[in-house]
Each structure stands twice: as structure tokens, then as C-alpha cells.
Backbone as JSON Lines, residues from 0, in Angstrom:
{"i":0,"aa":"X","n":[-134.54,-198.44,-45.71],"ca":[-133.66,-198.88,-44.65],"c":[-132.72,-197.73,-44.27]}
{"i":1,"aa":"X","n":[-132.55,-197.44,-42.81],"ca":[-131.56,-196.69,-42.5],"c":[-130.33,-196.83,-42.35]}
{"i":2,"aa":"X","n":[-129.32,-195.79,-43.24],"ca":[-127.88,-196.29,-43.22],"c":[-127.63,-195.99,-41.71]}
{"i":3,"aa":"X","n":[-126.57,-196.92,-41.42],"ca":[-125.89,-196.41,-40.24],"c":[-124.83,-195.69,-40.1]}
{"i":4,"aa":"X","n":[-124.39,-195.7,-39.17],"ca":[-123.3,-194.23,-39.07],"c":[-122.31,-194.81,-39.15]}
{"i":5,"aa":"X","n":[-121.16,-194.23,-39.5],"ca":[-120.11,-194.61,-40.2],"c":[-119.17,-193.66,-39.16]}
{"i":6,"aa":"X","n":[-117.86,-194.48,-38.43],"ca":[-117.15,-193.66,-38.27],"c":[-115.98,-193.42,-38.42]}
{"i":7,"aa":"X","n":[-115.67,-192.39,-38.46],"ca":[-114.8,-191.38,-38.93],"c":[-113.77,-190.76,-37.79]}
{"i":8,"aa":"X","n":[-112.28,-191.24,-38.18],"ca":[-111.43,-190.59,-37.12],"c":[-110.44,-189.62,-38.23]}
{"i":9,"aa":"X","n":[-110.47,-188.59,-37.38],"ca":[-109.11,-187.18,-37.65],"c":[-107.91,-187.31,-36.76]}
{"i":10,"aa":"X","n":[-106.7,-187.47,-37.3],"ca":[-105.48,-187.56,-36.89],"c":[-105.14,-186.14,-36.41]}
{"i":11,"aa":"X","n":[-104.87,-185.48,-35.75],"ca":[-104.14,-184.06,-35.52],"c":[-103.83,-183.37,-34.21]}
{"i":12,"aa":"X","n":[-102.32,-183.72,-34.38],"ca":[-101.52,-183.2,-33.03],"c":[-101.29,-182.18,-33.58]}
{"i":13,"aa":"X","n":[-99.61,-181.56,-33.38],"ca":[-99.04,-180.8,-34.05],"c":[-98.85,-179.55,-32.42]}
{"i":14,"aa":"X","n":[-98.42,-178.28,-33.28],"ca":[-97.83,-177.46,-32.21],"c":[-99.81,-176.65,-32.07]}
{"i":15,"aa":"X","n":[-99.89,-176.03,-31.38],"ca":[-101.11,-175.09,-30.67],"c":[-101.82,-174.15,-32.1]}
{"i":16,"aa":"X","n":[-100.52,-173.55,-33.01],"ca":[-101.37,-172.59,-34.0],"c":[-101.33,-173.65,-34.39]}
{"i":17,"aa":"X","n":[-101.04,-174.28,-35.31],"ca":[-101.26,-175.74,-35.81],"c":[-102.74,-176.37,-35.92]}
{"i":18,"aa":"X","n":[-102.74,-176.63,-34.54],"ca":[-104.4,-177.09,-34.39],"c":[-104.99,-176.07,-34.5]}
{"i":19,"aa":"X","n":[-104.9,-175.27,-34.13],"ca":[-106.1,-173.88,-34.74],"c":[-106.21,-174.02,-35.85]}
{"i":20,"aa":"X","n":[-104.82,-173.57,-36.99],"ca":[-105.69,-173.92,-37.95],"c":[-105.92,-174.92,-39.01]}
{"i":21,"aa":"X","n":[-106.28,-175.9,-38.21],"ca":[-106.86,-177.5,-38.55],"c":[-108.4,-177.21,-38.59]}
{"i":22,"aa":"X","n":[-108.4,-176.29,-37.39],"ca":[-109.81,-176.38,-37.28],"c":[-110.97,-176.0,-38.14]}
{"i":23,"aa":"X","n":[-110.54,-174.97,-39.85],"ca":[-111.27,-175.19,-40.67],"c":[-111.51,-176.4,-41.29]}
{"i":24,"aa":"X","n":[-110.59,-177.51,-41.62],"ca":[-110.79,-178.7,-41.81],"c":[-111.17,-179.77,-41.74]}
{"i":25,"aa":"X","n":[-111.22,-179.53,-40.06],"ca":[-112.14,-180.33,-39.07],"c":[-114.47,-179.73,-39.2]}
{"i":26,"aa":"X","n":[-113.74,-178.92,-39.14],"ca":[-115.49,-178.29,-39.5],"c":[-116.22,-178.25,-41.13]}
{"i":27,"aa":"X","n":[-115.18,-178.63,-41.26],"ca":[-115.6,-178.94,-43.22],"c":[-115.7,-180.47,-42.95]}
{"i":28,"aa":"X","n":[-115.35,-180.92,-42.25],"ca":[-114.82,-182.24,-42.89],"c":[-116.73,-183.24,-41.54]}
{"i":29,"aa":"X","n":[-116.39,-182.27,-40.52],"ca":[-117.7,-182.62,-39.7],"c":[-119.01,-182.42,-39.8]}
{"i":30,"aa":"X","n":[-118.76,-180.96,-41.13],"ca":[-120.18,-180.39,-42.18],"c":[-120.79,-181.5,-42.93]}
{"i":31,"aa":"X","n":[-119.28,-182.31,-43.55],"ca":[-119.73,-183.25,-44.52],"c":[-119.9,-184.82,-44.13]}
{"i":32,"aa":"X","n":[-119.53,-184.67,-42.73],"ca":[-120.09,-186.48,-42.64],"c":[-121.32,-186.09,-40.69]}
{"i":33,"aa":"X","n":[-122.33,-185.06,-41.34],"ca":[-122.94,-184.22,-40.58],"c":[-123.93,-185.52,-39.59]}
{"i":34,"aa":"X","n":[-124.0,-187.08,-39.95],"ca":[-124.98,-188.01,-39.61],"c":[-123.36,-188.83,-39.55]}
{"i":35,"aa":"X","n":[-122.66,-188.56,-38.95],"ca":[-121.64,-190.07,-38.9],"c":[-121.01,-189.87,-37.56]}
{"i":36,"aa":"X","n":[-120.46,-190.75,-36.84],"ca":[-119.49,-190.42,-35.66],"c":[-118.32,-190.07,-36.17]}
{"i":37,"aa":"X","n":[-117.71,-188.41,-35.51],"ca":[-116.33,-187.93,-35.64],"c":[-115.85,-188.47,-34.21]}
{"i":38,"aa":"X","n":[-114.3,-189.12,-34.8],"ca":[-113.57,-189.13,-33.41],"c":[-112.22,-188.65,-33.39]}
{"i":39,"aa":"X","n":[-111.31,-188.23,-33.04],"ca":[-110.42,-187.39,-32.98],"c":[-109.31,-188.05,-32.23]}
{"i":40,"aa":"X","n":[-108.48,-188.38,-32.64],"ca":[-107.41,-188.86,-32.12],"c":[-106.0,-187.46,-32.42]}
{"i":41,"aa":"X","n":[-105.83,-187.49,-30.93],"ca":[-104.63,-186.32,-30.7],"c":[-103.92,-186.1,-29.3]}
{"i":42,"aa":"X","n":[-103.53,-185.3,-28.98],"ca":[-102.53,-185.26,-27.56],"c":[-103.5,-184.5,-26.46]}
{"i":43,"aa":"X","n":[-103.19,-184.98,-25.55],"ca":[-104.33,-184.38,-23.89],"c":[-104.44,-182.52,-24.19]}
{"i":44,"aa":"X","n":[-103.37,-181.86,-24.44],"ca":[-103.53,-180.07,-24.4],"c":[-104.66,-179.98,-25.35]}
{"i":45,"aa":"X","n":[-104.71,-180.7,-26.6],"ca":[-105.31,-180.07,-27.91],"c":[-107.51,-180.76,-27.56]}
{"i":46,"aa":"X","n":[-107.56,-181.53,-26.79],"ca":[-108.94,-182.57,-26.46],"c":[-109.47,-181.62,-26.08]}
{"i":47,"aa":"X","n":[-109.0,-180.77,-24.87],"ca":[-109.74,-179.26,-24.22],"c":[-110.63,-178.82,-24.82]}
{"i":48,"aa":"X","n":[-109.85,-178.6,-26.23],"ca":[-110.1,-177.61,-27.42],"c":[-111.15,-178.07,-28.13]}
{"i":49,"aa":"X","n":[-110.9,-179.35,-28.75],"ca":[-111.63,-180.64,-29.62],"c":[-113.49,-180.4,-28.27]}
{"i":50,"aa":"X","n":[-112.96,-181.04,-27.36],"ca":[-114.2,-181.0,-26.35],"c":[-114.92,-180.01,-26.28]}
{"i":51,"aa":"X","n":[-114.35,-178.9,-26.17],"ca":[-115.29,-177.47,-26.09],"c":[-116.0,-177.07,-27.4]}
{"i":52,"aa":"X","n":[-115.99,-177.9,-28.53],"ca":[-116.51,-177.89,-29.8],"c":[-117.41,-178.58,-30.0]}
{"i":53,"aa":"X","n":[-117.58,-179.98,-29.24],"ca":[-118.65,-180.69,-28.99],"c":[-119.0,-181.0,-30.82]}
{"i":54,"aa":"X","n":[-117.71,-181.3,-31.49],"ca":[-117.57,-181.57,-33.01],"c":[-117.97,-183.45,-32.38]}
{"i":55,"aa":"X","n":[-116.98,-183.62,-31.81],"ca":[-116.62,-185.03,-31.66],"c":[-117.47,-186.19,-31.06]}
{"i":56,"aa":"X","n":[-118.03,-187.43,-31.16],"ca":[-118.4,-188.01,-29.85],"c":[-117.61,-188.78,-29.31]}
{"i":57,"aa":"X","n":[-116.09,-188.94,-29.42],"ca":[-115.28,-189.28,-28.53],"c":[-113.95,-188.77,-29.21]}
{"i":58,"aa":"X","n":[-113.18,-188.0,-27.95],"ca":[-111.78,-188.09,-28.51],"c":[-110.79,-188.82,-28.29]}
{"i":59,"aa":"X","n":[-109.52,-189.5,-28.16],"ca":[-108.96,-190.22,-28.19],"c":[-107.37,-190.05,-27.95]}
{"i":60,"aa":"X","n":[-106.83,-189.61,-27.02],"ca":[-105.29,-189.18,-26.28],"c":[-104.73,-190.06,-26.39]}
{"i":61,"aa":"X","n":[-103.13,-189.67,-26.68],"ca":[-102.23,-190.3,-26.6],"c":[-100.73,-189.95,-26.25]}
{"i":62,"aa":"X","n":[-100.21,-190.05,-24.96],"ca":[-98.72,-189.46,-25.22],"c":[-97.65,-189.53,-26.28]}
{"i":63,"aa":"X","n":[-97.28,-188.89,-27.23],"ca":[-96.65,-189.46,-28.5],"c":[-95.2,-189.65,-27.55]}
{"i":64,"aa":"X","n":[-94.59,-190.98,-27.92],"ca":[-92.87,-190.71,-27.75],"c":[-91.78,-190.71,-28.49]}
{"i":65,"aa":"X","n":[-90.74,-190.55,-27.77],"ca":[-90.11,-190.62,-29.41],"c":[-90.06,-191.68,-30.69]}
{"i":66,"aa":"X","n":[-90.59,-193.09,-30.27],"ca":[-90.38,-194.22,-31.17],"c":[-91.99,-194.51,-31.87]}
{"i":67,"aa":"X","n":[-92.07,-194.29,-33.21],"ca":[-93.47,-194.38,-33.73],"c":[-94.06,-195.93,-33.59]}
{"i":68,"aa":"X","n":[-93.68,-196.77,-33.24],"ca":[-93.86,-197.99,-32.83],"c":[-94.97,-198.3,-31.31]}
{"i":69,"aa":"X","n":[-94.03,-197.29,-30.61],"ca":[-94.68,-197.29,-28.94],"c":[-96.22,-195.99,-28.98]}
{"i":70,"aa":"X","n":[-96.42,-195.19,-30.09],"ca":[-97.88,-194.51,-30.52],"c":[-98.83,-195.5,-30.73]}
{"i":71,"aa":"X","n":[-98.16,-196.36,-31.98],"ca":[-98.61,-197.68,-32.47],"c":[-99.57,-198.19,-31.63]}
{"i":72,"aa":"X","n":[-98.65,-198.74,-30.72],"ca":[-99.32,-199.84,-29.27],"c":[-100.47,-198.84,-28.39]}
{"i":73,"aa":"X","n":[-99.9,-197.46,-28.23],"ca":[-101.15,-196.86,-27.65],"c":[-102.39,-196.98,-28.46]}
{"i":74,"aa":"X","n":[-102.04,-196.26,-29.27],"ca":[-103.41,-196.1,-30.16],"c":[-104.59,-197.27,-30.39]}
{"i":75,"aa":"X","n":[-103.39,-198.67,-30.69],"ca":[-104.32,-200.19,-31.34],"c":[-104.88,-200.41,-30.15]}
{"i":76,"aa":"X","n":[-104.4,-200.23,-28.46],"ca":[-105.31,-200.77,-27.38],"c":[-106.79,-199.53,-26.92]}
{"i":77,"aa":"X","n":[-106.33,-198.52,-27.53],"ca":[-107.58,-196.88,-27.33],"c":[-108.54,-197.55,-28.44]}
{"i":78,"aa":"X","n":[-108.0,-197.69,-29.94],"ca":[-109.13,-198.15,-30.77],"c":[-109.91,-199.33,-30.53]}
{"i":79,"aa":"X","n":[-109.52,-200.32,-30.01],"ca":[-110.02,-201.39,-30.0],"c":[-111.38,-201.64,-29.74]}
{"i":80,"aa":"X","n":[-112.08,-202.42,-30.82],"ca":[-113.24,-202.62,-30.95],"c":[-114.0,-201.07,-32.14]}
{"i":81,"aa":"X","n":[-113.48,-200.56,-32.41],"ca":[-113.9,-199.27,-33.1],"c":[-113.17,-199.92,-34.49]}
{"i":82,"aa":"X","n":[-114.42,-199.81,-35.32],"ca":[-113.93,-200.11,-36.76],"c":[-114.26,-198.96,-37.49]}
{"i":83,"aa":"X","n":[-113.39,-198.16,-38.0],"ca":[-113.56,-196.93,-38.7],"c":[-113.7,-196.96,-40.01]}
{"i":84,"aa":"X","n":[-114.17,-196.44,-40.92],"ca":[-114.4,-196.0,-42.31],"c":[-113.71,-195.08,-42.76]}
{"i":85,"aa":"X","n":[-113.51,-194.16,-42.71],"ca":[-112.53,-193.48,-42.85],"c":[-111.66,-192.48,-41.88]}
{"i":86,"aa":"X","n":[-110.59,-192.38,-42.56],"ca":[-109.25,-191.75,-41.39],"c":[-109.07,-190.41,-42.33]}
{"i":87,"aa":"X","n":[-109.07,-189.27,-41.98],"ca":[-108.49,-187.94,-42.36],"c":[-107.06,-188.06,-41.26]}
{"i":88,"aa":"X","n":[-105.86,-188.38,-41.84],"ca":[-104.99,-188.1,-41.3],"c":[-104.21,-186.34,-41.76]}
{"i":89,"aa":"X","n":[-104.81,-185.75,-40.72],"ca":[-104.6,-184.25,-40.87],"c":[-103.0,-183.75,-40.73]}
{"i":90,"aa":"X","n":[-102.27,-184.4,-39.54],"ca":[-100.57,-184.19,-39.22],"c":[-100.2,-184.26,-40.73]}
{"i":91,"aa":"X","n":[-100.07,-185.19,-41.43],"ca":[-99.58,-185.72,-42.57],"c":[-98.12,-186.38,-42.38]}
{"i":92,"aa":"X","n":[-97.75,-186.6,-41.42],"ca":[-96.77,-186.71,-41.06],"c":[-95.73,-188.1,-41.55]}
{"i":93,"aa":"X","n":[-94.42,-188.3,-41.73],"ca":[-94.0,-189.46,-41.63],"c":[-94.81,-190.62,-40.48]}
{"i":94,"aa":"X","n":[-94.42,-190.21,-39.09],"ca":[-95.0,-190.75,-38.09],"c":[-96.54,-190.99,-38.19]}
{"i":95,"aa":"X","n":[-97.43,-189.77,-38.06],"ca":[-98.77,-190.33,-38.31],"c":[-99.1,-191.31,-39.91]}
{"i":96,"aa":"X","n":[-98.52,-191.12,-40.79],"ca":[-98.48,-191.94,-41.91],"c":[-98.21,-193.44,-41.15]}
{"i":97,"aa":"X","n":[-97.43,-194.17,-40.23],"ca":[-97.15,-195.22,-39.8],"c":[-98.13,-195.45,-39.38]}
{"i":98,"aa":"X","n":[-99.2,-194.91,-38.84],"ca":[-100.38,-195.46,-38.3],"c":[-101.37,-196.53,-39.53]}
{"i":99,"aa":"X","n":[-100.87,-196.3,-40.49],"ca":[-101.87,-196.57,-41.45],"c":[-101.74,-198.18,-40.98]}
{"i":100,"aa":"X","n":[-100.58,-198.49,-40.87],"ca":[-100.41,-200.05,-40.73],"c":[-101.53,-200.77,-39.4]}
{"i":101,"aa":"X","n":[-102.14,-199.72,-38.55],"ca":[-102.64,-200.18,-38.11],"c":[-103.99,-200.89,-38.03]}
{"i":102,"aa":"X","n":[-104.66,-200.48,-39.38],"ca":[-105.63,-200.71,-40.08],"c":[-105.7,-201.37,-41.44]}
{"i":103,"aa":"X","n":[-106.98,-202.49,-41.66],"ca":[-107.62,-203.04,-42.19],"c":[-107.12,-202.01,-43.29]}
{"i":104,"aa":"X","n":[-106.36,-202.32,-44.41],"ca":[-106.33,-201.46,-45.75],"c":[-107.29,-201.22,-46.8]}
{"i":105,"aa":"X","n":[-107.96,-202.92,-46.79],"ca":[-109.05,-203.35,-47.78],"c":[-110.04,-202.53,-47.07]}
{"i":106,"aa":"X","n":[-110.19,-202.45,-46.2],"ca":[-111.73,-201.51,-45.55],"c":[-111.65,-200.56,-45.03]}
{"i":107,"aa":"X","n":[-110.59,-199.93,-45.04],"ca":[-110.49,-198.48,-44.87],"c":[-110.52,-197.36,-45.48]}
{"i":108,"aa":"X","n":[-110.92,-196.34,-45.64],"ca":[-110.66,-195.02,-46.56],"c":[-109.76,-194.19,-45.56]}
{"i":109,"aa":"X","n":[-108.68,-193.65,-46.47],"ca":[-107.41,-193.04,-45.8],"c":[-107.01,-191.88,-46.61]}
{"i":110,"aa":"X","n":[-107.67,-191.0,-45.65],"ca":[-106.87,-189.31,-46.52],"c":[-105.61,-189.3,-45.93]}
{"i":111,"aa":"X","n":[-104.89,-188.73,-46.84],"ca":[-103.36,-188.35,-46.15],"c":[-102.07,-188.48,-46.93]}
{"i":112,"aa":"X","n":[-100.72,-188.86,-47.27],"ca":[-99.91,-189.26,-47.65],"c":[-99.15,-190.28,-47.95]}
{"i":113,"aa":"X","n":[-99.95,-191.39,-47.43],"ca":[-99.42,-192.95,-47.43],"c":[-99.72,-193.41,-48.69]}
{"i":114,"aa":"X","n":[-98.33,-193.95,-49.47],"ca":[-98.44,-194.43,-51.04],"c":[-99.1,-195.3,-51.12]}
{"i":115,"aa":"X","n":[-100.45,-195.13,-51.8],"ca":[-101.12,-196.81,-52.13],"c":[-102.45,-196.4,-51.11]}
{"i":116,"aa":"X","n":[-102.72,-195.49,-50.22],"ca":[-104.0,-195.2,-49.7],"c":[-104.74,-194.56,-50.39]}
{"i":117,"aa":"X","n":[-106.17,-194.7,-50.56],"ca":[-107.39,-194.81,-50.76],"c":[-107.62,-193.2,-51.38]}
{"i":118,"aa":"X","n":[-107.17,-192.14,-50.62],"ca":[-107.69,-190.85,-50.99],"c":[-105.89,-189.82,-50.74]}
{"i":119,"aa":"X","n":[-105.12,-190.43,-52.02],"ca":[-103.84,-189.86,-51.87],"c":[-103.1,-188.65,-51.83]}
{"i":120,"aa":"X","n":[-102.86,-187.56,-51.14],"ca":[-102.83,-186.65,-51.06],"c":[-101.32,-186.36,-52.28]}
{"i":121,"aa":"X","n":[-101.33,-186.3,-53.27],"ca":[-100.13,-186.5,-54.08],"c":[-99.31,-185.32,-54.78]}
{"i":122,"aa":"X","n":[-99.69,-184.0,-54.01],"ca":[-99.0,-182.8,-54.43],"c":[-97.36,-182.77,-53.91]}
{"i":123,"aa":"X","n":[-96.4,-182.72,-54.67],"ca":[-95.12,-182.64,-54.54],"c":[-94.1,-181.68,-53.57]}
{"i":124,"aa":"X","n":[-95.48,-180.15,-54.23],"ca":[-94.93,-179.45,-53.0],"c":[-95.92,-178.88,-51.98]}
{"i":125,"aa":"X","n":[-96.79,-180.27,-51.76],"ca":[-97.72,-179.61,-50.34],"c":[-97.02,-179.35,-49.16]}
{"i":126,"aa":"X","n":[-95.91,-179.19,-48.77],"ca":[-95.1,-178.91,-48.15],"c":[-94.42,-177.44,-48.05]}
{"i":127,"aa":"X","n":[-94.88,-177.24,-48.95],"ca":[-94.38,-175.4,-49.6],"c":[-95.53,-174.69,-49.26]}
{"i":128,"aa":"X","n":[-96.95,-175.04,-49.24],"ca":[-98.15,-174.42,-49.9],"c":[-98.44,-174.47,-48.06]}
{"i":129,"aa":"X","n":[-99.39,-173.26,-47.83],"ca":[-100.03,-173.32,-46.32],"c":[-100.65,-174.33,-46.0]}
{"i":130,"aa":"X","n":[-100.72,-174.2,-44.65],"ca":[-101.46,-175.46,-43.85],"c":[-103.05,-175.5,-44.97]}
{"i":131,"aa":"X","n":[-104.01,-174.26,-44.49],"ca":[-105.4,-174.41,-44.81],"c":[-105.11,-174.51,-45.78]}
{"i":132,"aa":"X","n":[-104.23,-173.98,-47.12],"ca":[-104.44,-174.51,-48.48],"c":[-103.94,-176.05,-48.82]}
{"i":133,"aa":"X","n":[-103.54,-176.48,-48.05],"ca":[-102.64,-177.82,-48.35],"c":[-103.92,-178.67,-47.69]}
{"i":134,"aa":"X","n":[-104.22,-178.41,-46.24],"ca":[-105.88,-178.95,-46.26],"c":[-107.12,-179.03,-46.77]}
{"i":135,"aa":"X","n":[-107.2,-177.72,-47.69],"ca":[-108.38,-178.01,-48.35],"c":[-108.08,-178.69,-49.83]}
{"i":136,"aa":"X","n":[-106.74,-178.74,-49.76],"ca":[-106.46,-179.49,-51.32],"c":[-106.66,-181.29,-50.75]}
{"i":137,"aa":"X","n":[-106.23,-181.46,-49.97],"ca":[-106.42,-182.87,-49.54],"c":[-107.52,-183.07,-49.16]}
{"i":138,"aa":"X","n":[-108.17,-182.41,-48.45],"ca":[-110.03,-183.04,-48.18],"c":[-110.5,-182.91,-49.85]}
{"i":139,"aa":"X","n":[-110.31,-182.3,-51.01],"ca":[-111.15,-181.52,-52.07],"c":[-110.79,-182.98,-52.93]}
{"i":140,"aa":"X","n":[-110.04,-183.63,-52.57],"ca":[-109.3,-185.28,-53.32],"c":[-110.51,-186.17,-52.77]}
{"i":141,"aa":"X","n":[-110.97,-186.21,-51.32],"ca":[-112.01,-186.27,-50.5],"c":[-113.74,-185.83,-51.03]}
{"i":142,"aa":"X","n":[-113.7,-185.43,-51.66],"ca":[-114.87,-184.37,-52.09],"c":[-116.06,-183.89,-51.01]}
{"i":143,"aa":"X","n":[-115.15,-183.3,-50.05],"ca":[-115.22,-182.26,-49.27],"c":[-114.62,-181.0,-49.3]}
């Protein structure tokens, strides 16, 4: 029997070098689920980028504002009907961490920083340590 595809969304706004260099993470992380749908949830400048990679089969915009509540509401009416398997939340952010609430907990797999998710990113001072090293320590929890 053939498994089906499983999909898979990446969280990652952030400033311009930022997403650059996400983008080893994103290509490790699209190496390893090479038969699954990647979808990419991030801001309209950074999709350009995401699109011209042709990593993704759909990306997913959102104006962030200042209240993580009003992302919330964007995001739950963009996802709708998309049941994901797992979330690489790449920002790591307080704010992108709030997203978690927007999902099924029991059936989700959740890389990132949210206490009590699935694939916990739990280094104290990943905050000290570089982006790509602080990413490949959190996908490597992932075993990617």
C-alpha cells in the first residue's frame, strides 16, 4: 500500500538575511520529507524567494500585525481545510510559538519552542548560539 503524503508546514518570517539563512534548513528539512507536501507559511517579500525555489507546493502569506491574536485569525482562515503533520516552526519566536494553539496538539508534530510540543527545542542558550547552528540543533531533535 502506498503511504500518502504528509504535509508539512515551515514557519519563517524574520528580517531578509534571516531568511537567507533559513534557507539551509529549509533544504535539509525538504531533503528529508523529499515525497511529502512542503508549505511555507511567511510574509509576501520573503514567497518571491520561497517561489523561485520551487521547494514548496504552496506558500502561504500573511500580514503580521502588531497583536499575535489578529496573525492567529489570518492564518486559521489561509489553513483551512489543510491538516498538517508536522510544523517546523523556524522564527522560534514568542509570537510564532502562539500559533501552536492553533492546532490539533494530539495530531500534530511541532518543532520549535513551545513547552509540552512534540519535538522540543530545549537548549537554554539557543539564543546565544547562530541562527544555522541553533537550526541544525533543532531539526537534529527532528532527526534531520
Amino acid at each position: 500500500m502506498m503511504r500518502s503524503k504528509k504535509n508539512i508546514l515551515i514557519i519563517k518570517f524574520g528580517g531578509l538575511g534571516d531568511f537567507f539563512l533559513s534557507l539551509y534548513a529549509i533544504n535539509s528539512i525538504k531533503k528529508f520529507h523529499s515525497k511529502d507536501n512542503l508549505i511555507l507559511l511567511t510574509e509576501i517579500p520573503y514567497s518571491q524567494i520561497a517561489n523561485k525555489s520551487g521547494w514548496f507546493q504552496k506558500i502561504i502569506t500573511i500580514k503580521r500585525s502588531l497583536f499575535h491574536f489578529q496573525d492567529k485569525i489570518q492564518i486559521k482562515k489561509k489553513i483551512n481545510g489543510i491538516n498538517f503533520d508536522i510544523v517546523y516552526d523556524l522564527q522560534t519566536s514568542r509570537r510564532s510559538s502562539s500559533y501552536y494553539s492553533i492546532f490539533d496538539k494530539k495530531k500534530i508534530m511541532w518543532s520549535g519552542i513551545v513547552k509540552g510540543c512534540s519535538l522540543f527545542h530545549s537548549n537554554p542558550n539557543r539564543n546565544k548560539i547562530h541562527t544555522i547552528e541553533r537550526q541544525e540543533e533543532q531539526l537534529g531533535i527532528a532527526e534531520i
